[in-house]
Tab-separated table of C-alpha atoms in Angstrom:
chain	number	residue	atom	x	y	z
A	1	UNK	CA	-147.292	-27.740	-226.278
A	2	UNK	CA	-147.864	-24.751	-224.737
A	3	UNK	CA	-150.793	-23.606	-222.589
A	4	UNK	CA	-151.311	-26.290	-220.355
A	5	UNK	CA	-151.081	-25.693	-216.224
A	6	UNK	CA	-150.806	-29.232	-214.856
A	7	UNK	CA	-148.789	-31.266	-217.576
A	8	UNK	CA	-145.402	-30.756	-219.721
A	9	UNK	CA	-145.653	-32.636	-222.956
A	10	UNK	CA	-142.790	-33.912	-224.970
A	11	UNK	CA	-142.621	-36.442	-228.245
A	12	UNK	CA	-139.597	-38.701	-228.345
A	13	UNK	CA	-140.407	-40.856	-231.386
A	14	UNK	CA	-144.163	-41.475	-231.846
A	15	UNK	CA	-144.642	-42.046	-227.858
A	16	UNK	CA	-146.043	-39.201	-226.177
A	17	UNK	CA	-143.643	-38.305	-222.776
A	18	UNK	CA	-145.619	-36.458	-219.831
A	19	UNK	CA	-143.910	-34.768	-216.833
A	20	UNK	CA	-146.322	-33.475	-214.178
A	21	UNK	CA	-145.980	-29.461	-213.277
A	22	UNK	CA	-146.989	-30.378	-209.426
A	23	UNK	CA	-145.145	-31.953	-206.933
A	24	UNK	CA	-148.766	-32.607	-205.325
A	25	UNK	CA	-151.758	-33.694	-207.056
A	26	UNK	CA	-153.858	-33.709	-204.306
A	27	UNK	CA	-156.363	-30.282	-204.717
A	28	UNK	CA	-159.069	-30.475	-206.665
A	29	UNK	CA	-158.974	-28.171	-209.345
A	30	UNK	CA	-155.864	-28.916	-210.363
A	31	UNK	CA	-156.784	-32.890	-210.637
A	32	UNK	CA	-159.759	-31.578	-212.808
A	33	UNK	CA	-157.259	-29.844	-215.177
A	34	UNK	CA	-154.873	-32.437	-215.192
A	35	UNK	CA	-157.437	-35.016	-216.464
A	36	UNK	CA	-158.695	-32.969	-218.611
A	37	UNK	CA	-155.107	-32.349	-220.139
A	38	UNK	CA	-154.246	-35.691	-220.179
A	39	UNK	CA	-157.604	-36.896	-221.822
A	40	UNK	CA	-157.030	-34.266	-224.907
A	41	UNK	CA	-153.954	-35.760	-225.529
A	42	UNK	CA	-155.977	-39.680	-225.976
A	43	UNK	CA	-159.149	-37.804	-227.276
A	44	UNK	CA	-158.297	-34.726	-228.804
A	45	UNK	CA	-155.338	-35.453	-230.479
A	46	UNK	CA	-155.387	-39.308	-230.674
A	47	UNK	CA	-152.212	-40.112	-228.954
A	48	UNK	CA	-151.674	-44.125	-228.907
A	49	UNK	CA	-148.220	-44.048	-226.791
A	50	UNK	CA	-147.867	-42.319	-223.738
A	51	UNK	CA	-145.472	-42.172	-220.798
A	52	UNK	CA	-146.440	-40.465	-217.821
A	53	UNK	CA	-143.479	-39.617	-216.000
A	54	UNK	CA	-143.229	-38.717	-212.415
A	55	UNK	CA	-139.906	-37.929	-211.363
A	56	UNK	CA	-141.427	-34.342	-210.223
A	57	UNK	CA	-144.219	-36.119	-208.128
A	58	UNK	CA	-143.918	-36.418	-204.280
A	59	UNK	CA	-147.440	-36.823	-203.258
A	60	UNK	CA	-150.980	-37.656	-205.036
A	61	UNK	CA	-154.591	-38.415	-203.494
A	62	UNK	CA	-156.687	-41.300	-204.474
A	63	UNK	CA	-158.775	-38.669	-206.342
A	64	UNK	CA	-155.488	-38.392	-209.041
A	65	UNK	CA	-155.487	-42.057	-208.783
A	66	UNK	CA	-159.124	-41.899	-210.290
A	67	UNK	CA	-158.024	-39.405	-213.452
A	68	UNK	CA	-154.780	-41.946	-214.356
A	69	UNK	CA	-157.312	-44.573	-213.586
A	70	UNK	CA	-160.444	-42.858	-216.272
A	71	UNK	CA	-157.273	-41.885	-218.813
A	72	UNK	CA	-155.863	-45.427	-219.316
A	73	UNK	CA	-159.664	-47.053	-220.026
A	74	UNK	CA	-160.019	-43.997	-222.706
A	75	UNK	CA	-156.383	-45.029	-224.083
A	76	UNK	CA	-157.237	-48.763	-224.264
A	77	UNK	CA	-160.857	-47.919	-225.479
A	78	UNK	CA	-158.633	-45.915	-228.805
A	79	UNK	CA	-155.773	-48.739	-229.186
A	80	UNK	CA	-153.470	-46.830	-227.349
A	81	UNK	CA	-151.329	-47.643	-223.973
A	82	UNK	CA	-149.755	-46.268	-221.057
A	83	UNK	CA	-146.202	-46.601	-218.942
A	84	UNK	CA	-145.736	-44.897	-215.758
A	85	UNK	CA	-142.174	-44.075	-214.816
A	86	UNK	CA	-140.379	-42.894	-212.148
A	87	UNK	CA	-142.559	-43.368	-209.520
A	88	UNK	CA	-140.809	-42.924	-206.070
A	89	UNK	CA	-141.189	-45.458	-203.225
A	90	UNK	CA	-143.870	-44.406	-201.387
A	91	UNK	CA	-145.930	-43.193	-204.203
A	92	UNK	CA	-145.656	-46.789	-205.452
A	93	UNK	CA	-146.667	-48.423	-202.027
A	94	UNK	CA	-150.164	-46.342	-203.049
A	95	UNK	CA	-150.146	-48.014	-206.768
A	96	UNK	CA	-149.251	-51.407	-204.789
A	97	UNK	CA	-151.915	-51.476	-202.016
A	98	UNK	CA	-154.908	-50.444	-204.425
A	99	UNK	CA	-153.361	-52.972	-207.223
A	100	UNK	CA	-153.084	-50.654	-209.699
A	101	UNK	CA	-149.448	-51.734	-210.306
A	102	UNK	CA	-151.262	-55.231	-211.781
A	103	UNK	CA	-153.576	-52.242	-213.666
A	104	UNK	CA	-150.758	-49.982	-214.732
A	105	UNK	CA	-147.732	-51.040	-216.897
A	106	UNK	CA	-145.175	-49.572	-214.137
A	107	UNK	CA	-140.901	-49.228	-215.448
A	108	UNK	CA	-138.476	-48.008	-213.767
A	109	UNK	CA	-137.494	-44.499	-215.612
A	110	UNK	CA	-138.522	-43.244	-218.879
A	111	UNK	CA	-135.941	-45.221	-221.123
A	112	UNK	CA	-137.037	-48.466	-220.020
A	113	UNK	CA	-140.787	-46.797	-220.584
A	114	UNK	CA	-139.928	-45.912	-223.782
A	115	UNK	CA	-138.084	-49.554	-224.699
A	116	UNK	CA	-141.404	-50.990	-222.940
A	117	UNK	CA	-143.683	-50.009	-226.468
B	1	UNK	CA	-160.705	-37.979	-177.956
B	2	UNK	CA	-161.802	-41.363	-177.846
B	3	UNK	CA	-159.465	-44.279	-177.939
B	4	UNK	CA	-159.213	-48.094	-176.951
B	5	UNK	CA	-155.669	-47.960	-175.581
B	6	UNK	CA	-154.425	-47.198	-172.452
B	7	UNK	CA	-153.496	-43.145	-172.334
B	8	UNK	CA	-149.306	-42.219	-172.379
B	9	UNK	CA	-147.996	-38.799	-171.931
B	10	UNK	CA	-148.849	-36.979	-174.955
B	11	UNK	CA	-145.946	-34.619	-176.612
B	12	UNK	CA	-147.941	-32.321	-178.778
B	13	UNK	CA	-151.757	-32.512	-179.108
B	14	UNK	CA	-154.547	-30.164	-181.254
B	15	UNK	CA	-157.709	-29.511	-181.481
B	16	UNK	CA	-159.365	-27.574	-184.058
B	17	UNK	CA	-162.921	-27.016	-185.333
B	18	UNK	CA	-162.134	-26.089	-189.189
B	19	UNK	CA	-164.842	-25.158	-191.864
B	20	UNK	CA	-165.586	-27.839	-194.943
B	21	UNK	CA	-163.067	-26.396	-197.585
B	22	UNK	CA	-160.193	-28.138	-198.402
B	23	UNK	CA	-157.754	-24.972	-198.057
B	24	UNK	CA	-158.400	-24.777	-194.184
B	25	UNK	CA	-157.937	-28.669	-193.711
B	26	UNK	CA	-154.554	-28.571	-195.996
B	27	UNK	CA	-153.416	-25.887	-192.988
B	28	UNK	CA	-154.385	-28.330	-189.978
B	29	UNK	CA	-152.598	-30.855	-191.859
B	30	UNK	CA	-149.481	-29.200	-192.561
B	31	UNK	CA	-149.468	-28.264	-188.953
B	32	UNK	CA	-149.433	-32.293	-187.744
B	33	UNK	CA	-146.899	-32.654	-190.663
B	34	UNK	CA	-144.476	-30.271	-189.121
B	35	UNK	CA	-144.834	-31.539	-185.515
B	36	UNK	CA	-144.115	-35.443	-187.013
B	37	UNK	CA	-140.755	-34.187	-188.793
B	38	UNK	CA	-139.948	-31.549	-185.589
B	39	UNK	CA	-140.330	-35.044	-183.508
B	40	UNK	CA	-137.818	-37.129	-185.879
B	41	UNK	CA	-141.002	-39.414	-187.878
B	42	UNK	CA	-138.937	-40.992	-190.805
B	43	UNK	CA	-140.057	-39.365	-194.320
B	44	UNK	CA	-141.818	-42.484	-195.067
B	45	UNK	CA	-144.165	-42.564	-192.749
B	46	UNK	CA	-144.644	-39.089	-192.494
B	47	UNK	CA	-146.166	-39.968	-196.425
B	48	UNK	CA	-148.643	-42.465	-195.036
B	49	UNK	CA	-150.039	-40.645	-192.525
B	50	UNK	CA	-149.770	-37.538	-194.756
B	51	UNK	CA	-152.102	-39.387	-197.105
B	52	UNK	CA	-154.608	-41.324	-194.834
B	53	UNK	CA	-155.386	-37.915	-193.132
B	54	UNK	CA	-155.879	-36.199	-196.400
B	55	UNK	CA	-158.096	-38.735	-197.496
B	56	UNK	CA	-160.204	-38.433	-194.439
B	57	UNK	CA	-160.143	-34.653	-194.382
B	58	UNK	CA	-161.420	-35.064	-198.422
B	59	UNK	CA	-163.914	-37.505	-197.326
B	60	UNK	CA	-165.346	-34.940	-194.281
B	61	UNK	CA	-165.676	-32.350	-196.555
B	62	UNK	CA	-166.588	-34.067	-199.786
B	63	UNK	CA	-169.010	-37.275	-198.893
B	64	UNK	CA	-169.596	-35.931	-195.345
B	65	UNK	CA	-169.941	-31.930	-195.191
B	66	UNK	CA	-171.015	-32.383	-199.008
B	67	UNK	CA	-168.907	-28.872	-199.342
B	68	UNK	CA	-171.449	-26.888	-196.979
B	69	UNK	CA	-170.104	-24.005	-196.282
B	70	UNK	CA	-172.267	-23.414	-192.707
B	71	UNK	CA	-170.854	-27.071	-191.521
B	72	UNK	CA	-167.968	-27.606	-190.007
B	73	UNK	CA	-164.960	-30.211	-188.858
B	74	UNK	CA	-163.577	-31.480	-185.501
B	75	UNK	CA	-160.095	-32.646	-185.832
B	76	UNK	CA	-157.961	-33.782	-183.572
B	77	UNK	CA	-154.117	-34.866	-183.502
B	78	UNK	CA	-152.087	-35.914	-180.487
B	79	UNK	CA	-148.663	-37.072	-180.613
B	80	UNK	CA	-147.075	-39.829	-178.374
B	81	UNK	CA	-143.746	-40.775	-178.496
B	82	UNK	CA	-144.220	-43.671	-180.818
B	83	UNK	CA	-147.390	-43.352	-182.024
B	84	UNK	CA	-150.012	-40.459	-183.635
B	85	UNK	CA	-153.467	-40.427	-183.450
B	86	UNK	CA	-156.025	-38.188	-185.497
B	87	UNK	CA	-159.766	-37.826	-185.057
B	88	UNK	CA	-161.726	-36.264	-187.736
B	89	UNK	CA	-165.489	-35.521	-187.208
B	90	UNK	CA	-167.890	-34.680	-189.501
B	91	UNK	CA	-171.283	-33.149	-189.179
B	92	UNK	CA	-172.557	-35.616	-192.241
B	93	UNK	CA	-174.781	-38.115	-191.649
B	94	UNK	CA	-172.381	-40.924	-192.031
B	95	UNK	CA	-171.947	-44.372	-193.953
B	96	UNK	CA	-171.291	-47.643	-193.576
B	97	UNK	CA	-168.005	-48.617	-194.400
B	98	UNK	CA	-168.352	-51.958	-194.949
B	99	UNK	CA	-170.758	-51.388	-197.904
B	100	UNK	CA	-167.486	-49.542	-200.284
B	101	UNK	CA	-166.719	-51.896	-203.264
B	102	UNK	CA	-163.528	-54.114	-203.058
B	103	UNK	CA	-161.458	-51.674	-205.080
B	104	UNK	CA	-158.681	-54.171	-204.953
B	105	UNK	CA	-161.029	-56.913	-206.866
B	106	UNK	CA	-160.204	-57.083	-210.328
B	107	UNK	CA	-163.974	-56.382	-211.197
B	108	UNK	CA	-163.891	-53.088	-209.427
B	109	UNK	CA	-159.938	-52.060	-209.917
B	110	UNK	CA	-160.799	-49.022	-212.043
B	111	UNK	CA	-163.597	-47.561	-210.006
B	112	UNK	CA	-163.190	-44.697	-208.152
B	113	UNK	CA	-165.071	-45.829	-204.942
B	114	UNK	CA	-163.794	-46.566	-201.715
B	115	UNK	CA	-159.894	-46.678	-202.544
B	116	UNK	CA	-159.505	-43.462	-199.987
B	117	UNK	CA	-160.918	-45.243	-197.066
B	118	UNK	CA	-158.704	-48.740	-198.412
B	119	UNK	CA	-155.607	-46.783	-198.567
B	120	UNK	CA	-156.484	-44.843	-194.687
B	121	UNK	CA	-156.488	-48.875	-193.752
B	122	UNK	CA	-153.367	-50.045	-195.181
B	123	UNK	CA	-151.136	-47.062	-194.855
B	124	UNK	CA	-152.309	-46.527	-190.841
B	125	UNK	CA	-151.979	-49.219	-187.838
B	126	UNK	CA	-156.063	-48.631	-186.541
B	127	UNK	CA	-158.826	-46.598	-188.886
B	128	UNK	CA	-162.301	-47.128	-186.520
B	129	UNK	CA	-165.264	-45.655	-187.824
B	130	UNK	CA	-168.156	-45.015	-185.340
B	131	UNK	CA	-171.602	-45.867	-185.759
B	132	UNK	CA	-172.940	-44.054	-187.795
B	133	UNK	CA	-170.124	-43.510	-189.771
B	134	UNK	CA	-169.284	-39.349	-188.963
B	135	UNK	CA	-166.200	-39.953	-186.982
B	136	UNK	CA	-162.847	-41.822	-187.870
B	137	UNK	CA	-159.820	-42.378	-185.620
B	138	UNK	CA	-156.446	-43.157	-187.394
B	139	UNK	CA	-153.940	-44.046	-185.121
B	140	UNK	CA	-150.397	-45.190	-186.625
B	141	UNK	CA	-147.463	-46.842	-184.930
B	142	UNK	CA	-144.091	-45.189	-185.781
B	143	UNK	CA	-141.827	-48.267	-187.311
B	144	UNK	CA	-139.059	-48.110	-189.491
B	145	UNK	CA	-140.276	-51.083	-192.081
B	146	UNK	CA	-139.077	-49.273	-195.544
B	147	UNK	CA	-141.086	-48.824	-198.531
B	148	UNK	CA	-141.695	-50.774	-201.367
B	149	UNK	CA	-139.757	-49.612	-204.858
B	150	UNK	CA	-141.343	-51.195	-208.142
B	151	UNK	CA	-138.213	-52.955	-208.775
B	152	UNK	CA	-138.396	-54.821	-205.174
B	153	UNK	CA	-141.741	-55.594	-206.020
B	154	UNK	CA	-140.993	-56.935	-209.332
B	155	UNK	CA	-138.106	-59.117	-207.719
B	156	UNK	CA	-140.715	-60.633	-205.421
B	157	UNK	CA	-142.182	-62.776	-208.050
């Protein structure tokens, strides 16, 4: 898909596979236009399966936390789901101490993502 | 700065008075950032305090400031040998922290309130708020306890 800033959007299968473009989600207009990005893929184009993988993230705010946290009730609200993947260690210590790993179906890479549907 | 503990020889301190846009507070930040690593701070914790002082800064400018242009930000880092502490003043006029939702209660897990403050708590050693709520001190402890992967986490139960 070309045209989009903040994501990179693949199809392996029928399971939609997201890679971020920024190492740090943290400034405001680009967590705007990732959201948005991501929510055209679940509204737009009605996209049940989707992996959002973050081997290119090293940092995100709570505000990016708030996006992922909007896009997977407008997934579930459609039927759809999402896996997160690759999350380094001390991105996951943020998922961990807000539980959102008890919110967010969390694998280790994307093949166990993608074996996880 | 104001602080509860007893002072130590300091080995890099800052004090800047920055305006309410997130651009100018990224460049303070970067600036403690680079004095942590210069001084040996494991990558780690360099993360946590990365993020607990860019979740203040966003909260001075955003819920504080309320992006005013003509108000500004105190903040302050100084560097001890084993520990960092930041104050970050705003010229908003304040909250109460104690009235942010339970972000961590199932009922409130996917709102977006109050998880920045939350995460300032858990990822630093002291967050104090004063009265009324326009001034926080983080202060973390340099320790080498190592992060958690989602596999550890997983084997824990």
């Amino acid at each position: 898909m070309p045209g989009l800033r903040r994501v990179e959007v693949n199809e392996v299968g029928d399971v939609t596979v997201v890679h971020f473009r920024d190492q740090k989600i943290i400034e405001d207009l680009g967590i705007q236009e990732m959201g948005q990005e991501l929510f055209q893929l679940v509204e737009g184009e009605n996209r049940k399966k989707l992996v959002l993988n973050f081997s290119s993230v090293d940092f995100l705010s709570s505000a990016a936390l708030g996006k992922l946290i909007t896009l997977d009730k407008k997934a579930k609200a459609r039927g759809g789901s999402l896996k997160l993947c690759n999350i380094r260690p001390e991105i996951y210590e943020v998922f961990a101490i807000t539980r959102l790993n008890r919110l967010f179906d969390i694998c280790d890479d994307e093949a166990d993502a993608l074996a996880a549907f | 700065m104001s602080t509860s503990m007893p002072e130590k020889p300091w080995i890099w301190q800052s004090e800047t008075v920055i305006p309410s846009r997130a651009a100018a507070a990224r460049a303070t930040l970067d600036q403690l950032i680079a004095e942590l690593a210069r001084n040996g701070w494991p990558r780690c914790e360099i993360f946590r305090v990365r993020l607990a002082v860019e979740e203040a800064l966003v909260n001075a400018i955003k819920h504080g400031n309320r992006q005013d242009p003509s108000k500004r930000i105190q903040v302050g880092f100084c560097l001890f040998t084993d520990l960092v502490r930041i104050e970050i003043v705003d010229e908003g006029r304040g909250f109460d922290p104690a009235t942010l939702p339970d972000c961590t209660d199932s009922e409130h897990l996917d709102e977006p309130c109050g998880r920045g403050v939350m995460l300032m708590r858990s990822l630093m050693s002291r967050v104090e708020f004063n009265v009324p709520g326009n001034r926080v001190t983080l202060e973390k402890e340099r320790n080498k306890e190592p992060g958690l992967s989602p596999r550890e986490d997983r084997g824990k139960g």
